[in-house]
Protein backbone atom coordinates (compact mmCIF):
# COMPACT_ATOMS: atom_id res chain seq x y z
CA UNK A 1 0.00 0.00 0.00
CA UNK A 2 1.23 3.49 -0.79
CA UNK A 3 1.78 6.12 1.88
CA UNK A 4 -0.91 8.76 2.15
CA UNK A 5 0.34 12.22 1.12
CA UNK A 6 -1.11 15.14 3.08
CA UNK A 7 -0.19 18.75 2.37
CA UNK A 8 -0.99 21.63 4.69
CA UNK A 9 -1.42 24.86 2.72
CA UNK A 10 -1.49 27.67 5.26
CA UNK A 11 -0.74 31.30 5.99
CA UNK A 12 0.25 32.60 9.39
CA UNK A 13 0.43 36.33 10.03
CA UNK A 14 1.94 36.33 13.52
CA UNK A 15 2.85 32.68 14.09
CA UNK A 16 -0.29 31.42 15.83
CA UNK A 17 -1.63 29.61 12.76
CA UNK A 18 1.83 28.14 12.10
CA UNK A 19 1.59 26.46 15.52
CA UNK A 20 -1.69 24.87 14.41
CA UNK A 21 -0.21 23.86 11.04
CA UNK A 22 2.59 22.09 12.89
CA UNK A 23 0.01 20.35 15.09
CA UNK A 24 -1.96 19.13 12.05
CA UNK A 25 1.37 17.92 10.61
CA UNK A 26 2.22 16.06 13.82
CA UNK A 27 -1.16 14.32 13.89
CA UNK A 28 -0.89 13.30 10.23
CA UNK A 29 2.66 11.99 10.70
CA UNK A 30 1.52 10.04 13.76
CA UNK A 31 -1.16 8.43 11.58
CA UNK A 32 1.46 7.43 9.00
CA UNK A 33 1.24 10.14 6.32
CA UNK A 34 3.94 11.78 4.27
CA UNK A 35 3.29 15.42 5.15
CA UNK A 36 4.28 18.70 3.52
CA UNK A 37 3.91 22.12 5.17
CA UNK A 38 3.40 24.79 2.52
CA UNK A 39 3.40 28.45 3.52
CA UNK A 40 1.17 29.88 0.78
CA UNK A 41 2.61 33.37 0.79
CA UNK A 42 5.96 31.86 -0.26
CA UNK A 43 4.66 29.03 -2.47
CA UNK A 44 6.95 27.72 -5.21
CA UNK A 45 6.21 25.84 -8.44
CA UNK A 46 7.56 22.70 -6.77
CA UNK A 47 5.11 23.15 -3.88
CA UNK A 48 2.21 23.59 -6.32
CA UNK A 49 3.28 20.25 -7.83
CA UNK A 50 3.32 18.75 -4.32
CA UNK A 51 -0.27 19.92 -3.79
CA UNK A 52 -1.20 18.35 -7.15
CA UNK A 53 0.14 14.93 -6.08
CA UNK A 54 -1.30 15.07 -2.56
CA UNK A 55 -4.17 12.84 -1.50
CA UNK A 56 -5.43 15.50 0.91
CA UNK A 57 -4.93 19.24 1.31
CA UNK A 58 -5.60 20.90 4.65
CA UNK A 59 -6.19 24.65 4.39
CA UNK A 60 -5.20 26.95 7.26
CA UNK A 61 -5.34 30.67 7.88
CA UNK A 62 -5.94 33.12 10.67
CA UNK A 63 -9.35 34.73 10.62
CA UNK A 64 -8.91 38.43 9.91
CA UNK A 65 -11.94 40.68 9.60
CA UNK A 66 -14.27 37.68 9.41
CA UNK A 67 -12.50 35.69 6.70
CA UNK A 68 -9.19 34.09 5.74
CA UNK A 69 -6.16 36.36 5.47
CA UNK A 70 -5.40 38.32 2.32
CA UNK A 71 -2.37 36.10 1.62
CA UNK A 72 -4.58 33.01 1.74
CA UNK A 73 -7.10 34.64 -0.60
CA UNK A 74 -4.28 35.30 -3.08
CA UNK A 75 -3.36 31.60 -2.92
CA UNK A 76 -7.02 30.59 -3.35
CA UNK A 77 -7.33 32.75 -6.46
CA UNK A 78 -4.07 31.36 -7.85
CA UNK A 79 -5.46 27.84 -7.40
CA UNK A 80 -7.93 28.60 -10.20
CA UNK A 81 -5.30 27.26 -12.61
CA UNK A 82 -5.92 23.87 -10.97
CA UNK A 83 -9.68 24.42 -11.16
CA UNK A 84 -9.62 24.67 -14.96
CA UNK A 85 -8.11 21.20 -15.26
CA UNK A 86 -9.94 19.79 -12.23
CA UNK A 87 -6.48 18.82 -10.94
CA UNK A 88 -7.66 18.53 -7.33
CA UNK A 89 -10.95 16.75 -8.06
CA UNK A 90 -11.68 13.94 -5.59
CA UNK A 91 -8.84 14.87 -3.24
CA UNK A 92 -9.78 15.29 0.41
CA UNK A 93 -9.82 18.72 2.03
CA UNK A 94 -10.07 20.04 5.57
CA UNK A 95 -9.31 23.28 7.38
CA UNK A 96 -8.25 25.10 10.52
CA UNK A 97 -8.17 28.69 11.73
CA UNK A 98 -7.33 30.90 14.71
CA UNK A 99 -8.61 34.27 15.88
CA UNK A 100 -8.48 36.44 18.97
CA UNK A 101 -12.14 36.17 19.92
CA UNK A 102 -13.95 33.04 21.06
CA UNK A 103 -16.09 33.16 17.94
CA UNK A 104 -14.34 35.76 15.86
CA UNK A 105 -16.31 34.59 12.82
CA UNK A 106 -13.99 31.59 12.45
CA UNK A 107 -16.88 29.62 10.99
CA UNK A 108 -16.90 31.96 7.99
CA UNK A 109 -13.23 31.18 7.32
CA UNK A 110 -13.91 27.43 7.51
CA UNK A 111 -16.89 27.86 5.18
CA UNK A 112 -14.66 29.79 2.76
CA UNK A 113 -12.31 26.77 2.78
CA UNK A 114 -15.27 24.41 2.23
CA UNK A 115 -16.47 26.41 -0.77
CA UNK A 116 -12.95 26.55 -2.18
CA UNK A 117 -12.71 22.77 -1.81
CA UNK A 118 -16.16 22.33 -3.35
CA UNK A 119 -15.22 24.42 -6.36
CA UNK A 120 -12.25 22.12 -6.88
CA UNK A 121 -14.47 19.03 -6.59
CA UNK A 122 -12.77 17.97 -3.35
CA UNK A 123 -14.37 16.01 -0.48
CA UNK A 124 -14.51 17.84 2.86
CA UNK A 125 -13.39 16.09 6.05
CA UNK A 126 -15.03 17.58 9.14
CA UNK A 127 -13.58 17.51 12.64
CA UNK A 128 -15.60 14.50 13.79
CA UNK A 129 -15.64 15.51 17.45
CA UNK A 130 -18.43 16.38 19.82
CA UNK A 131 -18.13 19.89 21.23
CA UNK A 132 -16.16 20.19 24.44
CA UNK A 133 -16.49 22.54 27.39
CA UNK A 134 -20.29 22.69 27.11
CA UNK A 135 -21.42 21.06 30.34
CA UNK A 136 -20.72 21.36 34.06
CA UNK A 137 -18.09 18.62 33.94
CA UNK A 138 -16.29 19.99 30.89
CA UNK A 139 -13.37 22.36 30.89
CA UNK A 140 -11.37 24.61 28.61
CA UNK A 141 -8.94 21.70 28.25
CA UNK A 142 -11.44 19.58 26.30
CA UNK A 143 -10.81 18.78 22.66
CA UNK A 144 -12.94 20.99 20.42
CA UNK A 145 -13.42 23.38 23.34
CA UNK A 146 -14.90 26.01 21.00
CA UNK A 147 -17.55 23.61 19.67
CA UNK A 148 -16.80 23.84 15.94
CA UNK A 149 -17.73 20.96 13.65
CA UNK A 150 -16.47 22.12 10.24
CA UNK A 151 -12.77 22.06 11.15
CA UNK A 152 -10.26 22.86 13.86
CA UNK A 153 -10.76 26.27 15.45
CA UNK A 154 -8.47 27.98 17.93
CA UNK A 155 -8.59 31.14 20.01
CA UNK A 156 -5.51 33.02 21.17
CA UNK A 157 -5.56 36.34 23.00
CA UNK A 158 -4.54 39.16 20.68
CA UNK A 159 -1.88 40.43 23.09
CA UNK A 160 -0.11 37.06 23.35
CA UNK A 161 2.35 35.35 21.02
CA UNK A 162 2.33 31.94 19.34
CA UNK A 163 3.49 30.22 22.53
CA UNK A 164 0.08 31.06 24.03
CA UNK A 165 -1.95 28.97 21.56
CA UNK A 166 -4.18 26.92 23.84
CA UNK A 167 -3.02 23.33 24.38
CA UNK A 168 -6.53 21.98 23.76
CA UNK A 169 -6.62 23.79 20.41
CA UNK A 170 -3.25 22.27 19.50
CA UNK A 171 -4.54 18.81 20.43
CA UNK A 172 -7.69 19.43 18.38
CA UNK A 173 -5.52 20.32 15.37
CA UNK A 174 -3.49 17.14 15.89
CA UNK A 175 -6.77 15.21 15.91
CA UNK A 176 -7.68 16.81 12.57
CA UNK A 177 -4.35 15.70 11.07
CA UNK A 178 -4.95 12.10 12.19
CA UNK A 179 -8.56 12.14 10.95
CA UNK A 180 -7.62 13.47 7.51
CA UNK A 181 -4.88 10.86 7.17
CA UNK A 182 -7.13 7.99 8.28
CA UNK A 183 -9.91 9.13 5.95
CA UNK A 184 -7.50 9.48 3.03
CA UNK A 185 -6.22 5.95 3.68
CA UNK A 186 -9.79 4.62 3.43
CA UNK A 187 -10.30 6.52 0.14
CA UNK A 188 -7.05 5.15 -1.28
CA UNK A 189 -7.93 1.58 -0.30
CA UNK A 190 -11.35 2.00 -1.90
CA UNK A 191 -9.81 3.21 -5.14
CA UNK A 192 -7.32 0.33 -5.13
CA UNK A 193 -10.11 -2.19 -4.64
PDB file of C-alpha atoms in Angstrom:
ATOM      1  CA  UNK A   1       0.000   0.000   0.000  1.00  0.00           C
ATOM      2  CA  UNK A   2       1.234   3.494  -0.789  1.00  0.00           C
ATOM      3  CA  UNK A   3       1.784   6.123   1.880  1.00  0.00           C
ATOM      4  CA  UNK A   4      -0.915   8.764   2.154  1.00  0.00           C
ATOM      5  CA  UNK A   5       0.342  12.221   1.116  1.00  0.00           C
ATOM      6  CA  UNK A   6      -1.109  15.136   3.082  1.00  0.00           C
ATOM      7  CA  UNK A   7      -0.191  18.749   2.374  1.00  0.00           C
ATOM      8  CA  UNK A   8      -0.994  21.635   4.690  1.00  0.00           C
ATOM      9  CA  UNK A   9      -1.423  24.857   2.717  1.00  0.00           C
ATOM     10  CA  UNK A  10      -1.486  27.666   5.258  1.00  0.00           C
ATOM     11  CA  UNK A  11      -0.741  31.301   5.988  1.00  0.00           C
ATOM     12  CA  UNK A  12       0.248  32.601   9.391  1.00  0.00           C
ATOM     13  CA  UNK A  13       0.432  36.328  10.025  1.00  0.00           C
ATOM     14  CA  UNK A  14       1.939  36.333  13.519  1.00  0.00           C
ATOM     15  CA  UNK A  15       2.854  32.681  14.093  1.00  0.00           C
ATOM     16  CA  UNK A  16      -0.286  31.420  15.833  1.00  0.00           C
ATOM     17  CA  UNK A  17      -1.628  29.613  12.763  1.00  0.00           C
ATOM     18  CA  UNK A  18       1.826  28.144  12.102  1.00  0.00           C
ATOM     19  CA  UNK A  19       1.588  26.459  15.521  1.00  0.00           C
ATOM     20  CA  UNK A  20      -1.690  24.871  14.411  1.00  0.00           C
ATOM     21  CA  UNK A  21      -0.208  23.862  11.037  1.00  0.00           C
ATOM     22  CA  UNK A  22       2.590  22.093  12.886  1.00  0.00           C
ATOM     23  CA  UNK A  23       0.011  20.347  15.090  1.00  0.00           C
ATOM     24  CA  UNK A  24      -1.958  19.133  12.052  1.00  0.00           C
ATOM     25  CA  UNK A  25       1.366  17.922  10.609  1.00  0.00           C
ATOM     26  CA  UNK A  26       2.218  16.060  13.824  1.00  0.00           C
ATOM     27  CA  UNK A  27      -1.160  14.320  13.886  1.00  0.00           C
ATOM     28  CA  UNK A  28      -0.886  13.302  10.230  1.00  0.00           C
ATOM     29  CA  UNK A  29       2.664  11.990  10.699  1.00  0.00           C
ATOM     30  CA  UNK A  30       1.521  10.037  13.762  1.00  0.00           C
ATOM     31  CA  UNK A  31      -1.162   8.433  11.577  1.00  0.00           C
ATOM     32  CA  UNK A  32       1.461   7.431   9.003  1.00  0.00           C
ATOM     33  CA  UNK A  33       1.245  10.138   6.322  1.00  0.00           C
ATOM     34  CA  UNK A  34       3.944  11.777   4.274  1.00  0.00           C
ATOM     35  CA  UNK A  35       3.288  15.422   5.154  1.00  0.00           C
ATOM     36  CA  UNK A  36       4.275  18.703   3.518  1.00  0.00           C
ATOM     37  CA  UNK A  37       3.911  22.125   5.170  1.00  0.00           C
ATOM     38  CA  UNK A  38       3.396  24.793   2.516  1.00  0.00           C
ATOM     39  CA  UNK A  39       3.401  28.449   3.516  1.00  0.00           C
ATOM     40  CA  UNK A  40       1.166  29.876   0.782  1.00  0.00           C
ATOM     41  CA  UNK A  41       2.615  33.371   0.794  1.00  0.00           C
ATOM     42  CA  UNK A  42       5.962  31.861  -0.263  1.00  0.00           C
ATOM     43  CA  UNK A  43       4.655  29.027  -2.469  1.00  0.00           C
ATOM     44  CA  UNK A  44       6.946  27.717  -5.215  1.00  0.00           C
ATOM     45  CA  UNK A  45       6.206  25.836  -8.436  1.00  0.00           C
ATOM     46  CA  UNK A  46       7.565  22.701  -6.769  1.00  0.00           C
ATOM     47  CA  UNK A  47       5.113  23.148  -3.880  1.00  0.00           C
ATOM     48  CA  UNK A  48       2.205  23.592  -6.324  1.00  0.00           C
ATOM     49  CA  UNK A  49       3.281  20.246  -7.830  1.00  0.00           C
ATOM     50  CA  UNK A  50       3.317  18.746  -4.321  1.00  0.00           C
ATOM     51  CA  UNK A  51      -0.274  19.915  -3.792  1.00  0.00           C
ATOM     52  CA  UNK A  52      -1.199  18.347  -7.147  1.00  0.00           C
ATOM     53  CA  UNK A  53       0.145  14.929  -6.077  1.00  0.00           C
ATOM     54  CA  UNK A  54      -1.300  15.066  -2.564  1.00  0.00           C
ATOM     55  CA  UNK A  55      -4.167  12.836  -1.504  1.00  0.00           C
ATOM     56  CA  UNK A  56      -5.435  15.499   0.911  1.00  0.00           C
ATOM     57  CA  UNK A  57      -4.929  19.239   1.308  1.00  0.00           C
ATOM     58  CA  UNK A  58      -5.602  20.900   4.654  1.00  0.00           C
ATOM     59  CA  UNK A  59      -6.185  24.649   4.389  1.00  0.00           C
ATOM     60  CA  UNK A  60      -5.200  26.950   7.258  1.00  0.00           C
ATOM     61  CA  UNK A  61      -5.345  30.670   7.883  1.00  0.00           C
ATOM     62  CA  UNK A  62      -5.938  33.124  10.668  1.00  0.00           C
ATOM     63  CA  UNK A  63      -9.352  34.725  10.617  1.00  0.00           C
ATOM     64  CA  UNK A  64      -8.907  38.425   9.908  1.00  0.00           C
ATOM     65  CA  UNK A  65     -11.938  40.683   9.602  1.00  0.00           C
ATOM     66  CA  UNK A  66     -14.266  37.683   9.411  1.00  0.00           C
ATOM     67  CA  UNK A  67     -12.504  35.685   6.697  1.00  0.00           C
ATOM     68  CA  UNK A  68      -9.192  34.091   5.744  1.00  0.00           C
ATOM     69  CA  UNK A  69      -6.161  36.355   5.470  1.00  0.00           C
ATOM     70  CA  UNK A  70      -5.403  38.316   2.322  1.00  0.00           C
ATOM     71  CA  UNK A  71      -2.368  36.096   1.619  1.00  0.00           C
ATOM     72  CA  UNK A  72      -4.577  33.011   1.745  1.00  0.00           C
ATOM     73  CA  UNK A  73      -7.102  34.644  -0.597  1.00  0.00           C
ATOM     74  CA  UNK A  74      -4.276  35.302  -3.081  1.00  0.00           C
ATOM     75  CA  UNK A  75      -3.363  31.599  -2.917  1.00  0.00           C
ATOM     76  CA  UNK A  76      -7.020  30.590  -3.354  1.00  0.00           C
ATOM     77  CA  UNK A  77      -7.327  32.753  -6.456  1.00  0.00           C
ATOM     78  CA  UNK A  78      -4.069  31.363  -7.851  1.00  0.00           C
ATOM     79  CA  UNK A  79      -5.461  27.841  -7.395  1.00  0.00           C
ATOM     80  CA  UNK A  80      -7.931  28.600 -10.199  1.00  0.00           C
ATOM     81  CA  UNK A  81      -5.302  27.262 -12.608  1.00  0.00           C
ATOM     82  CA  UNK A  82      -5.920  23.872 -10.974  1.00  0.00           C
ATOM     83  CA  UNK A  83      -9.678  24.422 -11.160  1.00  0.00           C
ATOM     84  CA  UNK A  84      -9.623  24.669 -14.963  1.00  0.00           C
ATOM     85  CA  UNK A  85      -8.108  21.205 -15.264  1.00  0.00           C
ATOM     86  CA  UNK A  86      -9.941  19.786 -12.231  1.00  0.00           C
ATOM     87  CA  UNK A  87      -6.477  18.824 -10.944  1.00  0.00           C
ATOM     88  CA  UNK A  88      -7.662  18.533  -7.326  1.00  0.00           C
ATOM     89  CA  UNK A  89     -10.951  16.753  -8.055  1.00  0.00           C
ATOM     90  CA  UNK A  90     -11.680  13.939  -5.591  1.00  0.00           C
ATOM     91  CA  UNK A  91      -8.844  14.867  -3.238  1.00  0.00           C
ATOM     92  CA  UNK A  92      -9.776  15.290   0.407  1.00  0.00           C
ATOM     93  CA  UNK A  93      -9.821  18.720   2.029  1.00  0.00           C
ATOM     94  CA  UNK A  94     -10.066  20.039   5.574  1.00  0.00           C
ATOM     95  CA  UNK A  95      -9.315  23.277   7.384  1.00  0.00           C
ATOM     96  CA  UNK A  96      -8.248  25.101  10.525  1.00  0.00           C
ATOM     97  CA  UNK A  97      -8.166  28.689  11.733  1.00  0.00           C
ATOM     98  CA  UNK A  98      -7.328  30.900  14.707  1.00  0.00           C
ATOM     99  CA  UNK A  99      -8.615  34.266  15.882  1.00  0.00           C
ATOM    100  CA  UNK A 100      -8.479  36.438  18.972  1.00  0.00           C
ATOM    101  CA  UNK A 101     -12.143  36.167  19.916  1.00  0.00           C
ATOM    102  CA  UNK A 102     -13.949  33.036  21.063  1.00  0.00           C
ATOM    103  CA  UNK A 103     -16.089  33.159  17.941  1.00  0.00           C
ATOM    104  CA  UNK A 104     -14.339  35.760  15.864  1.00  0.00           C
ATOM    105  CA  UNK A 105     -16.310  34.587  12.822  1.00  0.00           C
ATOM    106  CA  UNK A 106     -13.990  31.589  12.453  1.00  0.00           C
ATOM    107  CA  UNK A 107     -16.885  29.624  10.985  1.00  0.00           C
ATOM    108  CA  UNK A 108     -16.897  31.960   7.989  1.00  0.00           C
ATOM    109  CA  UNK A 109     -13.228  31.176   7.322  1.00  0.00           C
ATOM    110  CA  UNK A 110     -13.909  27.433   7.511  1.00  0.00           C
ATOM    111  CA  UNK A 111     -16.892  27.861   5.180  1.00  0.00           C
ATOM    112  CA  UNK A 112     -14.659  29.786   2.765  1.00  0.00           C
ATOM    113  CA  UNK A 113     -12.313  26.772   2.781  1.00  0.00           C
ATOM    114  CA  UNK A 114     -15.270  24.413   2.231  1.00  0.00           C
ATOM    115  CA  UNK A 115     -16.473  26.412  -0.769  1.00  0.00           C
ATOM    116  CA  UNK A 116     -12.946  26.550  -2.182  1.00  0.00           C
ATOM    117  CA  UNK A 117     -12.713  22.771  -1.810  1.00  0.00           C
ATOM    118  CA  UNK A 118     -16.163  22.328  -3.351  1.00  0.00           C
ATOM    119  CA  UNK A 119     -15.222  24.419  -6.364  1.00  0.00           C
ATOM    120  CA  UNK A 120     -12.250  22.123  -6.878  1.00  0.00           C
ATOM    121  CA  UNK A 121     -14.473  19.028  -6.585  1.00  0.00           C
ATOM    122  CA  UNK A 122     -12.774  17.967  -3.347  1.00  0.00           C
ATOM    123  CA  UNK A 123     -14.369  16.006  -0.480  1.00  0.00           C
ATOM    124  CA  UNK A 124     -14.512  17.840   2.856  1.00  0.00           C
ATOM    125  CA  UNK A 125     -13.395  16.094   6.050  1.00  0.00           C
ATOM    126  CA  UNK A 126     -15.032  17.576   9.145  1.00  0.00           C
ATOM    127  CA  UNK A 127     -13.577  17.515  12.639  1.00  0.00           C
ATOM    128  CA  UNK A 128     -15.602  14.504  13.785  1.00  0.00           C
ATOM    129  CA  UNK A 129     -15.643  15.514  17.447  1.00  0.00           C
ATOM    130  CA  UNK A 130     -18.434  16.378  19.823  1.00  0.00           C
ATOM    131  CA  UNK A 131     -18.133  19.885  21.233  1.00  0.00           C
ATOM    132  CA  UNK A 132     -16.157  20.188  24.437  1.00  0.00           C
ATOM    133  CA  UNK A 133     -16.493  22.543  27.388  1.00  0.00           C
ATOM    134  CA  UNK A 134     -20.286  22.686  27.108  1.00  0.00           C
ATOM    135  CA  UNK A 135     -21.415  21.061  30.338  1.00  0.00           C
ATOM    136  CA  UNK A 136     -20.718  21.364  34.056  1.00  0.00           C
ATOM    137  CA  UNK A 137     -18.089  18.617  33.942  1.00  0.00           C
ATOM    138  CA  UNK A 138     -16.290  19.988  30.885  1.00  0.00           C
ATOM    139  CA  UNK A 139     -13.372  22.361  30.885  1.00  0.00           C
ATOM    140  CA  UNK A 140     -11.372  24.613  28.612  1.00  0.00           C
ATOM    141  CA  UNK A 141      -8.945  21.702  28.254  1.00  0.00           C
ATOM    142  CA  UNK A 142     -11.444  19.578  26.301  1.00  0.00           C
ATOM    143  CA  UNK A 143     -10.806  18.784  22.664  1.00  0.00           C
ATOM    144  CA  UNK A 144     -12.938  20.994  20.424  1.00  0.00           C
ATOM    145  CA  UNK A 145     -13.415  23.378  23.344  1.00  0.00           C
ATOM    146  CA  UNK A 146     -14.904  26.014  21.001  1.00  0.00           C
ATOM    147  CA  UNK A 147     -17.552  23.614  19.670  1.00  0.00           C
ATOM    148  CA  UNK A 148     -16.796  23.844  15.943  1.00  0.00           C
ATOM    149  CA  UNK A 149     -17.728  20.956  13.650  1.00  0.00           C
ATOM    150  CA  UNK A 150     -16.472  22.122  10.244  1.00  0.00           C
ATOM    151  CA  UNK A 151     -12.767  22.064  11.147  1.00  0.00           C
ATOM    152  CA  UNK A 152     -10.260  22.862  13.858  1.00  0.00           C
ATOM    153  CA  UNK A 153     -10.756  26.267  15.447  1.00  0.00           C
ATOM    154  CA  UNK A 154      -8.468  27.985  17.929  1.00  0.00           C
ATOM    155  CA  UNK A 155      -8.589  31.142  20.012  1.00  0.00           C
ATOM    156  CA  UNK A 156      -5.515  33.015  21.165  1.00  0.00           C
ATOM    157  CA  UNK A 157      -5.555  36.338  23.002  1.00  0.00           C
ATOM    158  CA  UNK A 158      -4.544  39.165  20.683  1.00  0.00           C
ATOM    159  CA  UNK A 159      -1.881  40.433  23.087  1.00  0.00           C
ATOM    160  CA  UNK A 160      -0.109  37.060  23.346  1.00  0.00           C
ATOM    161  CA  UNK A 161       2.346  35.352  21.015  1.00  0.00           C
ATOM    162  CA  UNK A 162       2.332  31.939  19.339  1.00  0.00           C
ATOM    163  CA  UNK A 163       3.491  30.218  22.526  1.00  0.00           C
ATOM    164  CA  UNK A 164       0.079  31.057  24.027  1.00  0.00           C
ATOM    165  CA  UNK A 165      -1.948  28.970  21.555  1.00  0.00           C
ATOM    166  CA  UNK A 166      -4.183  26.918  23.836  1.00  0.00           C
ATOM    167  CA  UNK A 167      -3.018  23.334  24.378  1.00  0.00           C
ATOM    168  CA  UNK A 168      -6.529  21.982  23.763  1.00  0.00           C
ATOM    169  CA  UNK A 169      -6.616  23.791  20.412  1.00  0.00           C
ATOM    170  CA  UNK A 170      -3.246  22.268  19.498  1.00  0.00           C
ATOM    171  CA  UNK A 171      -4.536  18.814  20.434  1.00  0.00           C
ATOM    172  CA  UNK A 172      -7.687  19.432  18.379  1.00  0.00           C
ATOM    173  CA  UNK A 173      -5.523  20.323  15.365  1.00  0.00           C
ATOM    174  CA  UNK A 174      -3.491  17.142  15.894  1.00  0.00           C
ATOM    175  CA  UNK A 175      -6.765  15.214  15.910  1.00  0.00           C
ATOM    176  CA  UNK A 176      -7.676  16.808  12.569  1.00  0.00           C
ATOM    177  CA  UNK A 177      -4.354  15.700  11.069  1.00  0.00           C
ATOM    178  CA  UNK A 178      -4.953  12.102  12.187  1.00  0.00           C
ATOM    179  CA  UNK A 179      -8.558  12.145  10.951  1.00  0.00           C
ATOM    180  CA  UNK A 180      -7.621  13.474   7.508  1.00  0.00           C
ATOM    181  CA  UNK A 181      -4.884  10.856   7.170  1.00  0.00           C
ATOM    182  CA  UNK A 182      -7.126   7.989   8.282  1.00  0.00           C
ATOM    183  CA  UNK A 183      -9.914   9.127   5.950  1.00  0.00           C
ATOM    184  CA  UNK A 184      -7.498   9.477   3.028  1.00  0.00           C
ATOM    185  CA  UNK A 185      -6.224   5.954   3.675  1.00  0.00           C
ATOM    186  CA  UNK A 186      -9.790   4.617   3.428  1.00  0.00           C
ATOM    187  CA  UNK A 187     -10.302   6.517   0.140  1.00  0.00           C
ATOM    188  CA  UNK A 188      -7.048   5.147  -1.278  1.00  0.00           C
ATOM    189  CA  UNK A 189      -7.935   1.583  -0.298  1.00  0.00           C
ATOM    190  CA  UNK A 190     -11.348   1.998  -1.904  1.00  0.00           C
ATOM    191  CA  UNK A 191      -9.809   3.213  -5.143  1.00  0.00           C
ATOM    192  CA  UNK A 192      -7.320   0.332  -5.130  1.00  0.00           C
ATOM    193  CA  UNK A 193     -10.112  -2.186  -4.636  1.00  0.00           C
TER     194      UNK A 193
END
